[in-house]
XYZ file of C-alpha atoms in Angstrom:
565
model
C 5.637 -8.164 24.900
C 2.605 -6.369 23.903
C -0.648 -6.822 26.381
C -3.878 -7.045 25.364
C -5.078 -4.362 27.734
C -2.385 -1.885 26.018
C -3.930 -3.189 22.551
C -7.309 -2.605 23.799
C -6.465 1.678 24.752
C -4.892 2.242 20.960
C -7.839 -0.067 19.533
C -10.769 2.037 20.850
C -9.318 5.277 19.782
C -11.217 4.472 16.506
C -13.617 1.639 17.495
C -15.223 -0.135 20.715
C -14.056 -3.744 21.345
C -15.534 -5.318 24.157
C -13.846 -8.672 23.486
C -10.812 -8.749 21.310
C -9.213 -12.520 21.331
C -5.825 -12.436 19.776
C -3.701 -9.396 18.412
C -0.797 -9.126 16.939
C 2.518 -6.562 16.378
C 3.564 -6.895 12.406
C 5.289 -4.875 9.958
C 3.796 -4.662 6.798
C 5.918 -6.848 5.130
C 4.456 -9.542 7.664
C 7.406 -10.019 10.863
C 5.866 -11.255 13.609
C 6.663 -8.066 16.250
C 4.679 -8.743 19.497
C 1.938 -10.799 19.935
C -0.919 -11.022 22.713
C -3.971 -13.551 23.195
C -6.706 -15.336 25.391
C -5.671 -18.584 26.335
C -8.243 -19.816 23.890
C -6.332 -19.216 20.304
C -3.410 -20.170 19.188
C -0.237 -18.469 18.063
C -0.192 -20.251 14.559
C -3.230 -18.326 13.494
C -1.422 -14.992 13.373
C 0.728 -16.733 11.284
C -1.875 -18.005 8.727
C -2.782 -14.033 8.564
C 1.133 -12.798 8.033
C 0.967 -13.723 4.448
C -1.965 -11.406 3.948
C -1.046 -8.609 6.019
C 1.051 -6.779 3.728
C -1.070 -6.702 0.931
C -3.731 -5.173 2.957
C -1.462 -2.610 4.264
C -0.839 -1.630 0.536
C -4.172 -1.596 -0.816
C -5.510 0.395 2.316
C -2.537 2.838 3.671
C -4.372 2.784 6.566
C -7.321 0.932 8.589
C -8.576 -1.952 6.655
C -11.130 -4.897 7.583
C -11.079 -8.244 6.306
C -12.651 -11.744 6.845
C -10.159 -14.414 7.379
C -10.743 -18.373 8.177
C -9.919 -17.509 11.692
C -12.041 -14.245 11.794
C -12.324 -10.629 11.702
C -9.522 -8.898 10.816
C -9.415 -5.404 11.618
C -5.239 -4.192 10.331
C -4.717 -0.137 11.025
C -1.299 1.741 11.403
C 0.929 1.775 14.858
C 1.736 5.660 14.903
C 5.726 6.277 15.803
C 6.260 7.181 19.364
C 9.429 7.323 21.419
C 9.567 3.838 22.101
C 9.365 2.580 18.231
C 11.828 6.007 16.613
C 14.567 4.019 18.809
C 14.751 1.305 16.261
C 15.342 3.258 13.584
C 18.333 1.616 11.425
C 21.603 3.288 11.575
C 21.449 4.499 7.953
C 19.014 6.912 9.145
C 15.829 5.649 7.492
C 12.817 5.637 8.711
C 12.051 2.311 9.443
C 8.842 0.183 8.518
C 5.728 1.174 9.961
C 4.101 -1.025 11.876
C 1.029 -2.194 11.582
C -1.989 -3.443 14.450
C -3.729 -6.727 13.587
C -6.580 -7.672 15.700
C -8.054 -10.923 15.377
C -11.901 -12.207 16.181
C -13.297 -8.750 17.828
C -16.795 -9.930 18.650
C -18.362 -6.550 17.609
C -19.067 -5.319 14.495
C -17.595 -2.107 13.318
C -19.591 -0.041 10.360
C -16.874 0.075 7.646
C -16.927 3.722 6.912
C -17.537 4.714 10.353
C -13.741 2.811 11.131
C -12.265 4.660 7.999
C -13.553 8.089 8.595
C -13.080 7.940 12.664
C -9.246 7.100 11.837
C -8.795 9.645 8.453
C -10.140 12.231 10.355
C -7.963 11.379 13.413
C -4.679 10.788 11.488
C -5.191 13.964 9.816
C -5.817 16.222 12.446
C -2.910 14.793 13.655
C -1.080 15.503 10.651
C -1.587 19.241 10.572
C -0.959 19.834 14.109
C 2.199 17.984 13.872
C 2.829 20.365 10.885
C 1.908 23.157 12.576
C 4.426 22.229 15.596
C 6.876 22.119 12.979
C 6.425 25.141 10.744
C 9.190 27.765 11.597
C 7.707 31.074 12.485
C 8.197 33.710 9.825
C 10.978 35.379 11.667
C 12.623 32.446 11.234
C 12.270 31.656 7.709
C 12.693 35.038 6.197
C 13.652 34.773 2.560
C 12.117 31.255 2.243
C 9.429 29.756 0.952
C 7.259 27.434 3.244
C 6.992 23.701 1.964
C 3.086 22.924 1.280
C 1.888 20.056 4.073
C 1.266 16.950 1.952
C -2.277 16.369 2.578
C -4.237 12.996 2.462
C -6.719 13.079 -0.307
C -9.651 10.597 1.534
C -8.370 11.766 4.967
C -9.332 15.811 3.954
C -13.184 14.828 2.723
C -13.735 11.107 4.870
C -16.450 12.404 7.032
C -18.572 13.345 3.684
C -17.099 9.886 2.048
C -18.654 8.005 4.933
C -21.979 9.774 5.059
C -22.119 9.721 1.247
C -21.566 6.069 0.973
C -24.335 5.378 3.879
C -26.750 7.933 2.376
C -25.974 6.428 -0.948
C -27.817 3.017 -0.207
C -31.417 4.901 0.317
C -31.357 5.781 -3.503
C -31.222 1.668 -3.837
C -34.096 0.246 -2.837
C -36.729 -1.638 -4.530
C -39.747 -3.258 -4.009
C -37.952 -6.298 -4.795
C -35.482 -7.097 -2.250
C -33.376 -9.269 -4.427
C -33.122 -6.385 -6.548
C -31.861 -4.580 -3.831
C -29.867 -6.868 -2.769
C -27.658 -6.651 -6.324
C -27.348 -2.946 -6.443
C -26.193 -2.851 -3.094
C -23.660 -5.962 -3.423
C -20.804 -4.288 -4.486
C -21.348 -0.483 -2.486
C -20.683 -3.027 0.983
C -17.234 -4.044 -0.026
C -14.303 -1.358 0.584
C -13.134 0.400 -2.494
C -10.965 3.326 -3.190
C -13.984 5.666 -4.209
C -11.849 7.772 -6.365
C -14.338 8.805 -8.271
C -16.929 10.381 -5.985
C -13.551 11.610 -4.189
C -12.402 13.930 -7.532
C -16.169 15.563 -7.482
C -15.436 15.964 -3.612
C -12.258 17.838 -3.447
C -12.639 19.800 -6.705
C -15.801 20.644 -5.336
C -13.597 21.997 -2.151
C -11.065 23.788 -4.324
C -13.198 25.599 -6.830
C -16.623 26.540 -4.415
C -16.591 30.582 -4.131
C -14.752 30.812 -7.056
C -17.667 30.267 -10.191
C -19.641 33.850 -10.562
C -22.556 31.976 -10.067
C -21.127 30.796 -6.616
C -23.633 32.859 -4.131
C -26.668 31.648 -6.170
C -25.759 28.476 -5.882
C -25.037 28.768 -1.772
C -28.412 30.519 -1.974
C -30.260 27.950 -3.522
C -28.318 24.956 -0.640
C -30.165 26.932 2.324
C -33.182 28.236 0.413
C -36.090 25.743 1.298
C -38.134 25.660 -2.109
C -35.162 26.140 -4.217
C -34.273 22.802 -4.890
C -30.657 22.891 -3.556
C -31.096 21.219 -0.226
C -30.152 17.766 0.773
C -33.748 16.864 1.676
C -35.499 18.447 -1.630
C -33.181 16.528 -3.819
C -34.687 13.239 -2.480
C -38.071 14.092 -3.375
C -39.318 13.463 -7.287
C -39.832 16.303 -9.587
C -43.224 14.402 -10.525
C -45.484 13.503 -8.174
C -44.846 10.008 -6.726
C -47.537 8.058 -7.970
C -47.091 9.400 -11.331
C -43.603 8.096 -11.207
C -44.269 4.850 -9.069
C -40.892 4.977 -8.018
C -41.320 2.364 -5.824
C -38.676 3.181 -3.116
C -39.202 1.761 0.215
C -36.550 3.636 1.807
C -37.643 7.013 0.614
C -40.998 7.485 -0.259
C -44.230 5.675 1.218
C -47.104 7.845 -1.508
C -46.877 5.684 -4.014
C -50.228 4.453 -6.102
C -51.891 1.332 -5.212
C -52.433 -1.411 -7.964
C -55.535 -2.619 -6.526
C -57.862 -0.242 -8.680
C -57.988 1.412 -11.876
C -55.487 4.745 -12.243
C -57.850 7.509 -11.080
C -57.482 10.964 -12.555
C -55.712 13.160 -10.435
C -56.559 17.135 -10.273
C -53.332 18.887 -10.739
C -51.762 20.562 -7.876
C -51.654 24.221 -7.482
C -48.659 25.794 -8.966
C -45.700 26.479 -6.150
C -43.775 29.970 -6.184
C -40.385 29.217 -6.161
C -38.466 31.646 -3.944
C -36.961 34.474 -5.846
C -33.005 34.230 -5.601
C -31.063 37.359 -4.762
C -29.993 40.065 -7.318
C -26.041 39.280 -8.456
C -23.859 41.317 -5.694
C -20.446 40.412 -6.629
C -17.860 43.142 -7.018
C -15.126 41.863 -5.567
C -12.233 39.263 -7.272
C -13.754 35.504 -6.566
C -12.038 33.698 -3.965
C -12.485 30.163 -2.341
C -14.817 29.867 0.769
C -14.551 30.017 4.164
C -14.837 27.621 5.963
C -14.853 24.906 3.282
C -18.229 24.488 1.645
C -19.620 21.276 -0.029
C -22.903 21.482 -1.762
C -25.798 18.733 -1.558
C -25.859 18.627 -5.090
C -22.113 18.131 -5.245
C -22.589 15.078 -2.338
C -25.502 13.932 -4.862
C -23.082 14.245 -7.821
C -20.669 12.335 -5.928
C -23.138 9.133 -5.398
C -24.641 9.586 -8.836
C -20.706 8.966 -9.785
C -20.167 6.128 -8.090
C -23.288 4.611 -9.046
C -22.537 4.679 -12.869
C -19.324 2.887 -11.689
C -20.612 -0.083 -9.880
C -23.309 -0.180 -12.606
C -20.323 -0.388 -15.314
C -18.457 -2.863 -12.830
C -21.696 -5.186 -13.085
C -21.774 -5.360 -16.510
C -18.407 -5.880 -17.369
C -18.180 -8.598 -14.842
C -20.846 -10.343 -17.330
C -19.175 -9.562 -20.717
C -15.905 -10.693 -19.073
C -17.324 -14.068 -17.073
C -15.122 -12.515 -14.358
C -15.537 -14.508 -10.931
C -14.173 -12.044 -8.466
C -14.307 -8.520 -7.666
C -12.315 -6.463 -4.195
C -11.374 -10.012 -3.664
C -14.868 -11.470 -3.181
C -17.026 -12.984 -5.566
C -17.971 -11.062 -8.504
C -21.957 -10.259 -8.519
C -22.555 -12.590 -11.862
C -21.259 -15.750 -9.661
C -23.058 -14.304 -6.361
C -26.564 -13.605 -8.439
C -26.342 -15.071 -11.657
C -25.732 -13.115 -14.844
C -29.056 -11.901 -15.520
C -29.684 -10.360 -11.909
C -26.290 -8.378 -12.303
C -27.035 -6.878 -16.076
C -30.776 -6.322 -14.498
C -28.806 -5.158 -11.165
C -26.498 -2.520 -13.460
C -29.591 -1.502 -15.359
C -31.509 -0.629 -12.241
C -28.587 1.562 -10.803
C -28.046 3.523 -13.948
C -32.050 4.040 -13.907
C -31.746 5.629 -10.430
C -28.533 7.867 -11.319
C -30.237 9.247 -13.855
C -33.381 10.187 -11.448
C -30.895 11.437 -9.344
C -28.952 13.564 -11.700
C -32.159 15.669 -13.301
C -32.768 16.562 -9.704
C -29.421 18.435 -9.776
C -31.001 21.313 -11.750
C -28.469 22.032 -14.303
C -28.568 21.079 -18.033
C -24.653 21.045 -18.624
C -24.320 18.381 -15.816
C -26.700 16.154 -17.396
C -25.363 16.367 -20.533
C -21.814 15.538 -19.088
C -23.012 12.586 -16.839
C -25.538 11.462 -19.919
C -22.414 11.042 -21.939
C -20.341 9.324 -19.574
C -22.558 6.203 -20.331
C -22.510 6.731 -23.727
C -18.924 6.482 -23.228
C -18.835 3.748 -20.992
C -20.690 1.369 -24.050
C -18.191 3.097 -26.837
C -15.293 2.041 -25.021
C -16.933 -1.342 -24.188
C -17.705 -1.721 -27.951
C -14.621 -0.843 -29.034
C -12.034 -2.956 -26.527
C -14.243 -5.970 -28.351
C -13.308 -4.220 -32.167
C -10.906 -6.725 -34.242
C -7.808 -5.437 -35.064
C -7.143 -5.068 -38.851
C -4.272 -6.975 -40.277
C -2.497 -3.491 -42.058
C -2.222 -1.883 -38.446
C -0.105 -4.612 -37.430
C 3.646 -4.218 -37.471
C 6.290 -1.980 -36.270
C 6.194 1.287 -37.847
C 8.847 4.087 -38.024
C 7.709 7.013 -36.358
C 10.289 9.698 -35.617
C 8.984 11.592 -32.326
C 10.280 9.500 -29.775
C 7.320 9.980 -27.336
C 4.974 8.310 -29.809
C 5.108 4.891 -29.407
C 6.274 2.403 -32.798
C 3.848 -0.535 -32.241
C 1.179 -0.137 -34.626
C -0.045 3.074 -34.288
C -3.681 2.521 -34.714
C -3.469 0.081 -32.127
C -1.942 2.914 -29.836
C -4.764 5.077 -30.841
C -7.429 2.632 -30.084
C -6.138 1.322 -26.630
C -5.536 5.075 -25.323
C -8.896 6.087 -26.556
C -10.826 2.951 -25.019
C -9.093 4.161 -21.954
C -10.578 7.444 -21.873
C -14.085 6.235 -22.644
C -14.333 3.074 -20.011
C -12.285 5.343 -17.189
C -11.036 8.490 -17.384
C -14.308 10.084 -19.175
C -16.265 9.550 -15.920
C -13.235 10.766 -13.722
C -13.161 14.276 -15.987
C -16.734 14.565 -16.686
C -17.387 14.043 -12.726
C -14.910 16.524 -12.206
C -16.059 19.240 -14.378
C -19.686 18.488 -13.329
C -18.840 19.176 -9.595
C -17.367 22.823 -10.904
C -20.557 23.622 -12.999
C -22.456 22.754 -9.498
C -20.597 25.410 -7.879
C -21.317 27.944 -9.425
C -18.513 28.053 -12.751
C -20.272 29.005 -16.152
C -18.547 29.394 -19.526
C -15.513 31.494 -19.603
C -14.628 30.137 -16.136
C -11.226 28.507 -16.194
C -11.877 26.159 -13.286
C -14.130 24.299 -15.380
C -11.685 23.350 -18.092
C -8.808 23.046 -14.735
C -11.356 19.750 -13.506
C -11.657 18.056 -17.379
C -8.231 18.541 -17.780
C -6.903 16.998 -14.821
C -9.358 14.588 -14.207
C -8.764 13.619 -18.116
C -5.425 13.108 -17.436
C -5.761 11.533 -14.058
C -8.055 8.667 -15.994
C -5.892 7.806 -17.904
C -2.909 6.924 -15.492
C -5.242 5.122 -13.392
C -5.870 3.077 -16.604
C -2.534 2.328 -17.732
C -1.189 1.777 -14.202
C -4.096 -0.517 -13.860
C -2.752 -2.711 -17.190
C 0.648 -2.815 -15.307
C -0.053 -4.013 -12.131
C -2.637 -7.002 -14.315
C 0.960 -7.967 -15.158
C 2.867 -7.196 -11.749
C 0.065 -8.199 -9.056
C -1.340 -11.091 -7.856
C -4.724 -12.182 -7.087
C -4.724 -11.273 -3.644
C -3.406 -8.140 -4.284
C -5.819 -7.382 -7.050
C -9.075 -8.880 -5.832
C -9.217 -10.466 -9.148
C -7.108 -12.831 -11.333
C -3.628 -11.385 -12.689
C -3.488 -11.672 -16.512
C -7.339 -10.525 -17.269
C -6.178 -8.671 -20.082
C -4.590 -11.638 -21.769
C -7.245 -14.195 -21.169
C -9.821 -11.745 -22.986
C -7.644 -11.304 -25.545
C -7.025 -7.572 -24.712
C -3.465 -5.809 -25.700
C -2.532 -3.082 -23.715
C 0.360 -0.751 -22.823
C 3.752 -3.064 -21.690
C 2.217 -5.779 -24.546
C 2.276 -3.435 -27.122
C 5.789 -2.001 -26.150
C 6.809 -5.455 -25.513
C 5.680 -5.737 -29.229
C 8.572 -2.682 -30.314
C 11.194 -5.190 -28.565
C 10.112 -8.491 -29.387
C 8.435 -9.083 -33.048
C 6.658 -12.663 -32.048
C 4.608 -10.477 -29.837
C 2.672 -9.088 -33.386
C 1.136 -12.812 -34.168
C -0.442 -13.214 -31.061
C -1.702 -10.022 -30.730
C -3.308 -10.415 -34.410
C -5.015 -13.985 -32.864
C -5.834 -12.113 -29.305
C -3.689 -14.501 -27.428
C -6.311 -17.343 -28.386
C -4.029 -20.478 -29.175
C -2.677 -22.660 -26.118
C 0.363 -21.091 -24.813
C -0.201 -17.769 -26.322
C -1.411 -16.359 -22.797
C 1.878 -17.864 -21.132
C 4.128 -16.473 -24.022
C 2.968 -12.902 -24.090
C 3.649 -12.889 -20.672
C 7.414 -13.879 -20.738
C 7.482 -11.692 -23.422
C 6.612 -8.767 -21.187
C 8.745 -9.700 -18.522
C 11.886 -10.105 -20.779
C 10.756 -6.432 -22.392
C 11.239 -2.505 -20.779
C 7.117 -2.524 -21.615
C 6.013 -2.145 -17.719
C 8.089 0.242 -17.112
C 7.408 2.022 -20.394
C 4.158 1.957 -19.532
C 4.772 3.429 -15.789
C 6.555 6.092 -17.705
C 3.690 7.282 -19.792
C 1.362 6.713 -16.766
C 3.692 9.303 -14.797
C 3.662 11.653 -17.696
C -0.161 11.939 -17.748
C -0.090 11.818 -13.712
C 2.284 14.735 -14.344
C 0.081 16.745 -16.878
C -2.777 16.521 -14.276
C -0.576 18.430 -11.798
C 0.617 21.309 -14.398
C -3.589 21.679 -14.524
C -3.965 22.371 -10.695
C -1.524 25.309 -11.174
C -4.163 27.626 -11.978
C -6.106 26.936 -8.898
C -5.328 28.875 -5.471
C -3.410 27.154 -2.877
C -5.833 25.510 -0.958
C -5.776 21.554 1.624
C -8.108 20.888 -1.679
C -5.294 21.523 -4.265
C -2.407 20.098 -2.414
C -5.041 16.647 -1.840
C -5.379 16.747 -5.571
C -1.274 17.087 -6.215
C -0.959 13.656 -3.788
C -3.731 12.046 -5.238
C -1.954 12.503 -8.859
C 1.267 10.902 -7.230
C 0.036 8.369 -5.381
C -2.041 6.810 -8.105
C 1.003 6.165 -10.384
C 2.857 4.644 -7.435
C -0.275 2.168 -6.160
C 0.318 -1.407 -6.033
C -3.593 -2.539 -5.932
């Protein structure tokens, strides 16, 4: 039987609980293992949680935190010991791991404080245990050492944390609601993937760009613009702007009088950056280096994402988002288009603080993007792309080919785009200029890498449910939208043309389309071409050195083809 003062020494390896009322044993797919509480609560409880445990545990692989009718939920991972290898089955399989629930902890626990304190934990833990197990070389003459499979957020999730914190002082406004809307979605848990390519290609490509040294330079210089604190401060002066910022800047110009002329300021000298020393052949550095204009990049990022996130949540009268309400029903759909507008205002404040003309141009064009492919998913389909065409290459699919063409490429502009542009943009910070591979490396695999986040997205709209999701399964459908396993479902089933044609508008067409699916190979068709893009964003990372970095972007290919949230 588990006891609460046991819970309480593997609990506050990661957090402090003073008071923790009920906890419970489960494995993820929800048995009821051990269970401990205060005489106060009740057994049945846990149970009312079971049915939500396992979905957490999926969308998380790891620490997660939750509100629940009964509470606080705080779910992390039981590591194996001694006690829990013993009940391995006899097949030899590892068995479930098993998963901590604790129930109604009276103190509060900073969400990215919990994730980072147990990444950073698990993964240390990791690589020793690696370590331990790594033959000497005397003992593995002639072969080759396996690569340790390294977690991508556990490598960077100290700078994750502090980015997302930081993050929040680019939001303020002099009008709190205002705030209150560009914050609203930055205090739920998400996956960050985004901000987490710019992060570990910034890792796997700094000291390799023959501009690298400059740009170190130009992170410790004070006056050069490249450290954290300077790229918080405006390029113009503050009351020019009247970037009214509570958080970060307290000069702004009063409204009680008329605008005064101001005598312009004396002209700085920048520091003059060090003559180009570089003989040798580049190599990555040691120990690993992240910029503050790569952190910046990595916010700016994320920003244009929840920005896009508000928006569409408008044109698609969605009602949740992360399994909360979506900011339209929390604010109303005029403070979340104003809320959207607002954070794409401060990216782009942000981003011509970076200092580099090839970064704004990417990130400028990621918007552009991010309207093209919201423009085109609402284009009407003509009636002469529609039915099944003979096409001989087998890896091109048959289903109205223009359709193919348009779906793919609305992909690209409403995801991947900002997952290679953000990519390549963290390379150009590090130093890469034209003729650098690594460059091309980050667009390519962060191209690729878009797009099988896309299309395994469109599957699991199919495959998961609401809970899962945190938002309603069959999206797609109800706005009329055909993507991958529809149109392949459209190759085996010919009714499936018609109600593309009338975007699934007539009664029953929604319910239809989905049987249709489901009696079709279409999901896993379109699993298939998600793996082959996962794959072609893996072939890119060959050309990089071996690095924690390169083998974090390798997992993070795999594991976003096999995610089931």
């Amino acid at each position: 039987m588990l006891v609460l003062s046991a819970l309480h020494d593997v609990l506050t390896q990661v957090l402090s609980l003073p008071d923790l009322h009920t906890a419970a044993l489960l494995t993820p797919s929800g048995e009821l293992v051990s269970y401990a509480s205060d005489p106060a609560s009740s057994k049945d409880h846990v149970r009312v949680v079971v049915g939500l445990s396992g979905e957490v545990w999926q969308e998380t692989h790891g620490v997660s935190m939750m509100d629940s009718e009964v509470g606080k939920i705080l779910v992390m991972p039981v590591e194996k010991t001694a006690e829990n290898s013993e009940q391995s089955p006899a097949n030899g399989e590892d068995p479930e791991p098993l998963m901590l629930i604790a129930l109604n902890a009276v103190s509060a626990v900073d969400w990215e404080d919990l994730q980072a304190t147990w990444s950073r934990r698990h993964y240390t833990t990791a690589q020793a245990q690696h370590a331990e197990a790594t033959p000497s070389p005397s003992h593995s003459a002639g072969k080759q050492a396996a690569s340790p499979r390294v977690d991508p957020h556990g490598l960077v999730a100290p700078e994750l944390a502090h980015l997302r914190k930081t993050l929040l002082n680019l939001l303020g406004s002099s009008h709190p609601g205002l705030t209150d809307i560009a914050e609203y979605y930055f205090l739920h848990p998400s996956k960050q993937v985004r901000p987490l390519l710019v992060l570990l290609f910034s890792c796997a490509t700094n000291g390799l760009g023959r501009d690298w040294e400059l740009k170190k330079w130009a992170a410790e210089c004070e006056g050069a613009g490249g450290r954290s604190e300077e790229l918080d401060r405006p390029l113009t002066r503050s009351d020019v702007l009247n970037d009214w910022n509570p958080k970060m800047s307290d000069a702004m110009s009063s409204f009680e009088s008329v605008f005064p002329l101001q005598p312009p300021p004396a002209p700085s000298q920048p520091p003059i950056p060090p003559a180009a020393t570089r003989s040798s052949p580049p190599t990555l550095s040691s120990p690993t280096l992240i910029l503050p204009t790569q952190t910046r990049l990595a916010q700016i990022v994320e920003m244009i994402h929840v920005a896009s996130l508000l928006h569409d949540d408008v044109i698609d009268k969605a009602h949740l988002r992360r399994g909360a309400p979506s900011a339209p029903a929390a604010f109303g759909n005029k403070l979340a288009v104003l809320g959207g507008d607002f954070l794409l205002g401060r990216a782009s404040a942000a981003l011509s603080r970076l200092g580099e003309n090839e970064v704004v141009e990417l990130i400028a064009s990621v918007i552009a993007n991010l309207v093209e492919g919201e423009i085109l998913q609402m284009k009407e389909m003509h009636r002469a792309d529609f039915g099944v065409v003979s096409i001989n290459d087998a890896s091109v699919p048959r289903a109205g080919r223009e359709n193919w063409n348009i779906y793919l490429k609305r992909s690209y502009l409403k995801t991947a785009s900002l997952m290679a542009k953000g990519a390549r943009a963290a390379v150009v910070l590090g130093g890469c200029r034209d003729g650098d591979v690594w460059k091309e490396v980050a667009y390519a695999y962060g191209r690729n890498l878009g797009i099988a986040f896309q299309l395994v997205d469109d599957i699991l709209d199919y495959e998961a449910g609401e809970a899962t999701l945190g938002k309603p399964g069959g999206a797609d459908l109800q706005l009329g939208l055909a993507t991958g396993p529809a149109l392949y479902a459209w190759e085996e089933h010919p009714e499936m043309g018609p109600l593309i044609e009338r975007k699934f508008e007539k009664e029953g067409d929604v319910e239809l389309a989905r049987d249709l699916v489901r009696r079709s190979s279409g999901v896993e068709r379109t699993r298939d071409l998600a793996q082959a893009h996962a794959d072609g964003a893996k072939e890119m990372l060959r050309l990089l050195p071996d690095s924690d970095a390169k083998s974090a972007l390798e997992a993070l290919a795999e594991r976003v083809v096999k995610r089931t949230s």
